[in-house]
C-alpha positions as a printed NumPy array, in Angstrom:
array([[161.104, 192.762, 144.832],
       [160.589, 195.341, 147.583],
       [156.795, 195.102, 147.271],
       [156.95 , 191.291, 147.362],
       [159.171, 191.368, 150.443],
       [156.863, 193.873, 152.178],
       [153.85 , 191.728, 151.342],
       [155.509, 188.599, 152.714],
       [156.513, 190.443, 155.877],
       [152.963, 191.702, 156.397],
       [151.519, 188.223, 155.815],
       [153.993, 186.684, 158.258],
       [153.25 , 189.226, 160.979],
       [149.507, 188.961, 160.394],
       [149.701, 185.167, 160.552],
       [151.741, 185.236, 163.761],
       [149.337, 187.547, 165.603],
       [146.227, 185.726, 164.461],
       [147.766, 182.415, 165.558],
       [148.706, 183.953, 168.92 ],
       [145.08 , 185.033, 169.296],
       [143.754, 181.531, 168.59 ],
       [146.414, 179.844, 170.729],
       [145.6  , 181.877, 173.828],
       [141.856, 181.823, 173.125],
       [142.184, 178.021, 173.281],
       [144.376, 178.106, 176.413],
       [141.826, 180.387, 178.09 ],
       [138.958, 178.091, 177.092],
       [140.842, 175.076, 178.451],
       [141.592, 176.807, 181.742],
       [138.111, 178.211, 182.315],
       [136.27 , 175.058, 181.228],
       [138.477, 172.911, 183.472],
       [137.922, 175.258, 186.429],
       [134.135, 175.301, 186.021],
       [134.045, 171.547, 185.357],
       [135.942, 170.76 , 188.567],
       [133.559, 172.955, 190.563],
       [130.468, 171.368, 189.001],
       [131.956, 167.856, 188.904],
       [131.074, 167.328, 185.268],
       [132.436, 168.647, 181.975],
       [131.249, 172.14 , 181.015],
       [132.121, 174.017, 177.833],
       [132.599, 177.389, 179.468],
       [132.87 , 179.41 , 176.277],
       [130.321, 181.66 , 174.628],
       [131.057, 180.082, 171.247],
       [130.627, 176.423, 170.348],
       [134.27 , 175.917, 169.416],
       [137.052, 175.51 , 172.001],
       [138.041, 179.168, 172.254],
       [137.212, 182.177, 174.422],
       [138.08 , 185.26 , 172.331],
       [138.538, 187.622, 175.307],
       [141.571, 185.576, 176.385],
       [142.992, 185.707, 172.874],
       [142.544, 189.473, 172.602],
       [143.931, 190.03 , 176.105],
       [147.113, 188.031, 175.581],
       [147.667, 189.432, 172.086],
       [147.397, 192.956, 173.535],
       [149.767, 192.097, 176.374],
       [152.345, 190.545, 174.04 ],
       [152.175, 193.562, 171.736],
       [152.871, 195.996, 174.566],
       [155.093, 194.236, 177.119],
       [158.247, 193.532, 175.103],
       [160.199, 196.557, 176.461],
       [159.15 , 195.623, 180.014],
       [159.446, 191.835, 179.786],
       [162.284, 191.682, 182.294],
       [160.738, 194.16 , 184.735],
       [158.328, 191.988, 186.735],
       [156.665, 194.893, 188.537],
       [155.859, 196.824, 185.35 ],
       [154.919, 193.608, 183.555],
       [152.515, 192.688, 186.362],
       [150.85 , 196.1  , 186.601],
       [150.59 , 196.572, 182.854],
       [149.167, 193.085, 182.345],
       [146.556, 193.52 , 185.094],
       [145.522, 196.902, 183.669],
       [145.227, 195.721, 180.057],
       [143.285, 192.545, 180.875],
       [140.943, 194.469, 183.189],
       [140.243, 197.092, 180.517],
       [139.519, 194.433, 177.886],
       [137.279, 192.474, 180.297],
       [135.288, 195.599, 181.176],
       [134.803, 196.653, 177.538],
       [133.867, 193.087, 176.536],
       [131.298, 192.845, 179.343],
       [129.754, 196.185, 178.373],
       [129.628, 195.366, 174.65 ],
       [128.082, 191.925, 175.201],
       [125.429, 193.412, 177.471],
       [124.555, 196.071, 174.883],
       [124.386, 193.495, 172.093],
       [122.579, 190.667, 173.884],
       [120.766, 192.421, 176.756],
       [122.365, 190.151, 179.336],
       [125.207, 190.309, 181.857],
       [127.263, 187.213, 181.077],
       [129.419, 187.398, 184.197],
       [128.918, 189.426, 187.345],
       [131.44 , 190.308, 190.073],
       [128.915, 192.218, 192.165],
       [129.568, 189.914, 195.134],
       [133.349, 190.408, 194.894],
       [134.824, 193.264, 196.983],
       [136.146, 196.324, 195.139],
       [134.226, 195.586, 191.937],
       [133.484, 198.195, 189.278],
       [129.849, 197.971, 188.147],
       [130.078, 194.204, 188.596],
       [132.034, 193.955, 185.345],
       [135.522, 193.774, 186.821],
       [136.904, 193.531, 190.35 ],
       [140.304, 194.486, 191.729],
       [140.953, 191.063, 193.389],
       [140.216, 189.352, 190.065],
       [142.437, 191.838, 188.225],
       [145.294, 191.152, 190.638],
       [144.874, 187.451, 189.927],
       [144.949, 188.09 , 186.168],
       [148.195, 190.034, 186.624],
       [149.842, 187.054, 188.312],
       [148.461, 184.683, 185.687],
       [149.763, 186.748, 182.778],
       [153.248, 187.048, 184.323],
       [153.393, 183.258, 184.721],
       [152.186, 182.793, 181.14 ],
       [154.758, 185.233, 179.734],
       [157.604, 183.617, 181.66 ],
       [156.732, 179.917, 181.329],
       [154.006, 179.317, 178.713],
       [154.83 , 181.918, 176.071],
       [158.172, 180.326, 174.999],
       [156.316, 177.084, 174.197],
       [153.433, 178.865, 172.486],
       [155.85 , 181.038, 170.485],
       [157.637, 177.922, 169.232],
       [154.353, 176.305, 168.16 ],
       [153.   , 179.474, 166.552],
       [156.21 , 180.035, 164.593],
       [156.133, 176.437, 163.351],
       [152.523, 176.758, 162.196],
       [153.15 , 180.152, 160.587],
       [156.156, 178.845, 158.637],
       [154.55 , 175.591, 157.485],
       [150.913, 176.615, 156.975],
       [150.994, 180.419, 157.032],
       [148.162, 182.495, 155.693],
       [146.124, 179.473, 154.546],
       [145.73 , 178.17 , 158.092],
       [144.921, 181.672, 159.322],
       [142.194, 182.145, 156.703],
       [140.734, 178.75 , 157.602],
       [140.668, 179.534, 161.326],
       [139.093, 182.961, 160.759],
       [136.429, 181.397, 158.505],
       [135.568, 178.8  , 161.181],
       [135.435, 181.531, 163.834],
       [133.106, 183.662, 161.721],
       [130.776, 180.707, 161.1  ],
       [130.783, 179.83 , 164.818],
       [130.09 , 183.437, 165.792],
       [127.276, 183.801, 163.258],
       [125.633, 180.532, 164.314],
       [125.913, 181.405, 168.005],
       [124.67 , 184.95 , 167.383],
       [121.55 , 183.644, 165.644],
       [120.848, 181.37 , 168.604],
       [121.448, 184.135, 171.156],
       [119.02 , 186.512, 169.426],
       [116.28 , 183.861, 169.661],
       [117.522, 182.976, 173.148],
       [116.595, 186.42 , 174.513],
       [112.971, 186.22 , 173.381],
       [112.597, 182.59 , 174.487],
       [114.036, 183.089, 177.968],
       [111.763, 186.113, 178.478],
       [108.681, 184.023, 177.71 ],
       [109.864, 181.203, 179.956],
       [110.793, 183.623, 182.748],
       [107.42 , 185.379, 182.561],
       [105.621, 182.005, 182.686],
       [107.626, 180.972, 185.763],
       [106.848, 184.225, 187.571],
       [103.146, 183.871, 186.693],
       [103.127, 180.315, 188.037],
       [104.899, 181.353, 191.248],
       [102.404, 184.184, 191.713],
       [ 99.495, 181.826, 191.068],
       [100.755, 179.354, 193.683],
       [101.377, 182.096, 196.244],
       [ 97.847, 183.454, 195.71 ],
       [ 96.441, 179.969, 196.154],
       [ 98.369, 179.507, 199.382],
       [ 97.167, 182.886, 200.648],
       [ 93.534, 182.028, 199.889],
       [ 93.534, 178.529, 201.396],
       [ 95.999, 179.018, 204.222],
       [ 97.909, 175.955, 203.   ],
       [101.666, 175.75 , 202.625],
       [103.754, 175.028, 199.576],
       [105.286, 171.586, 199.785],
       [108.708, 172.882, 198.725],
       [110.308, 175.874, 197.047],
       [110.18 , 174.209, 193.618],
       [106.421, 173.642, 193.682],
       [106.172, 175.8  , 190.553],
       [108.383, 173.314, 188.666],
       [106.211, 170.402, 189.776],
       [103.165, 172.331, 188.577],
       [104.694, 172.586, 185.102],
       [105.598, 168.9  , 185.236],
       [101.96 , 168.019, 185.93 ],
       [100.452, 170.414, 183.378],
       [101.492, 169.268, 179.913],
       [ 99.443, 171.939, 178.147],
       [101.083, 174.885, 179.908],
       [104.507, 173.351, 179.526],
       [104.153, 172.681, 175.802],
       [103.084, 176.262, 175.112],
       [106.512, 177.494, 176.161],
       [109.38 , 177.841, 173.649],
       [111.753, 174.902, 173.476],
       [115.385, 175.916, 173.969],
       [117.794, 174.125, 171.648],
       [121.139, 172.561, 172.611],
       [123.146, 175.762, 172.097],
       [120.743, 177.853, 174.172],
       [120.613, 175.318, 177.021],
       [124.417, 175.141, 176.944],
       [124.657, 178.905, 177.396],
       [122.491, 178.652, 180.522],
       [124.755, 175.935, 181.919],
       [128.025, 177.598, 180.894],
       [127.253, 180.975, 182.477],
       [125.886, 180.273, 185.983],
       [126.113, 183.982, 186.861],
       [124.31 , 185.086, 183.708],
       [121.793, 187.848, 184.429],
       [119.091, 188.424, 181.833],
       [117.94 , 192.028, 181.549],
       [114.538, 191.186, 180.075],
       [113.304, 189.034, 182.98 ],
       [113.765, 188.95 , 186.747],
       [113.639, 185.148, 186.812],
       [116.952, 183.53 , 187.687],
       [118.901, 181.616, 185.064],
       [118.824, 178.639, 187.438],
       [115.014, 178.501, 187.307],
       [114.853, 178.985, 183.534],
       [117.447, 176.256, 183.062],
       [115.53 , 173.9  , 185.381],
       [112.352, 174.276, 183.334],
       [114.221, 173.931, 180.027],
       [115.873, 170.713, 181.22 ],
       [112.505, 169.407, 182.462],
       [110.98 , 169.959, 179.022],
       [113.927, 168.195, 177.39 ],
       [113.719, 165.142, 179.694],
       [109.96 , 164.748, 179.32 ],
       [110.165, 165.161, 175.53 ],
       [112.8  , 162.388, 175.348],
       [110.462, 159.98 , 177.138],
       [107.798, 160.254, 174.459]])
């Protein structure tokens, strides 16, 4: 009886924390996608994964909820602790993703008081305010939903969600590994074309018609364009979802790589 009770207690606690992770990973995805979509004036899935979650938000809020209970009624401590925890998780996540994928997925280098471009004090202060508001106003609703799901669906729902997450992560990971090699080839081709056009201008004394003359050159030259790797939907989405993405294996901007990838897609659809 004692072992059965202990097992049930462990399963319940495990289910609750996993559901908290997924709940706040979804809330974070909804917030960030809405923010980016409003700025770009069209819908953007702002997550790294295909599914509607951003794991860093789930981990951050789960960590905060695990630590803040003794300080829940002390707004000052709650604010400082929340800002510190979220900042630490954001920094570690940025570093790990750069080591794994050889790319900086977000960059705060232009924000004052940043630390290696991975985190910035103004952003951290904002996260502190956001977490306090979530704990005070959103968490009671989320806690009610999570408890309902844990009681009615329990470990089976948790196992299903983890399985979907693992499939999503594996599929995205496979695409990102190929993405690095493909974007390097595209970036190198763009830099070669820009250099070729600049040399031509220097030799003839002419002027480039506009700054995107290199893109028009690829549009006109089917052979050169078709020799480049074709980015799939997932890879093109990553370029759109992370406008501040900085690839370590090429000095070409993500904006230029994305422009050429979209050009290839449009021209291929016309055939």
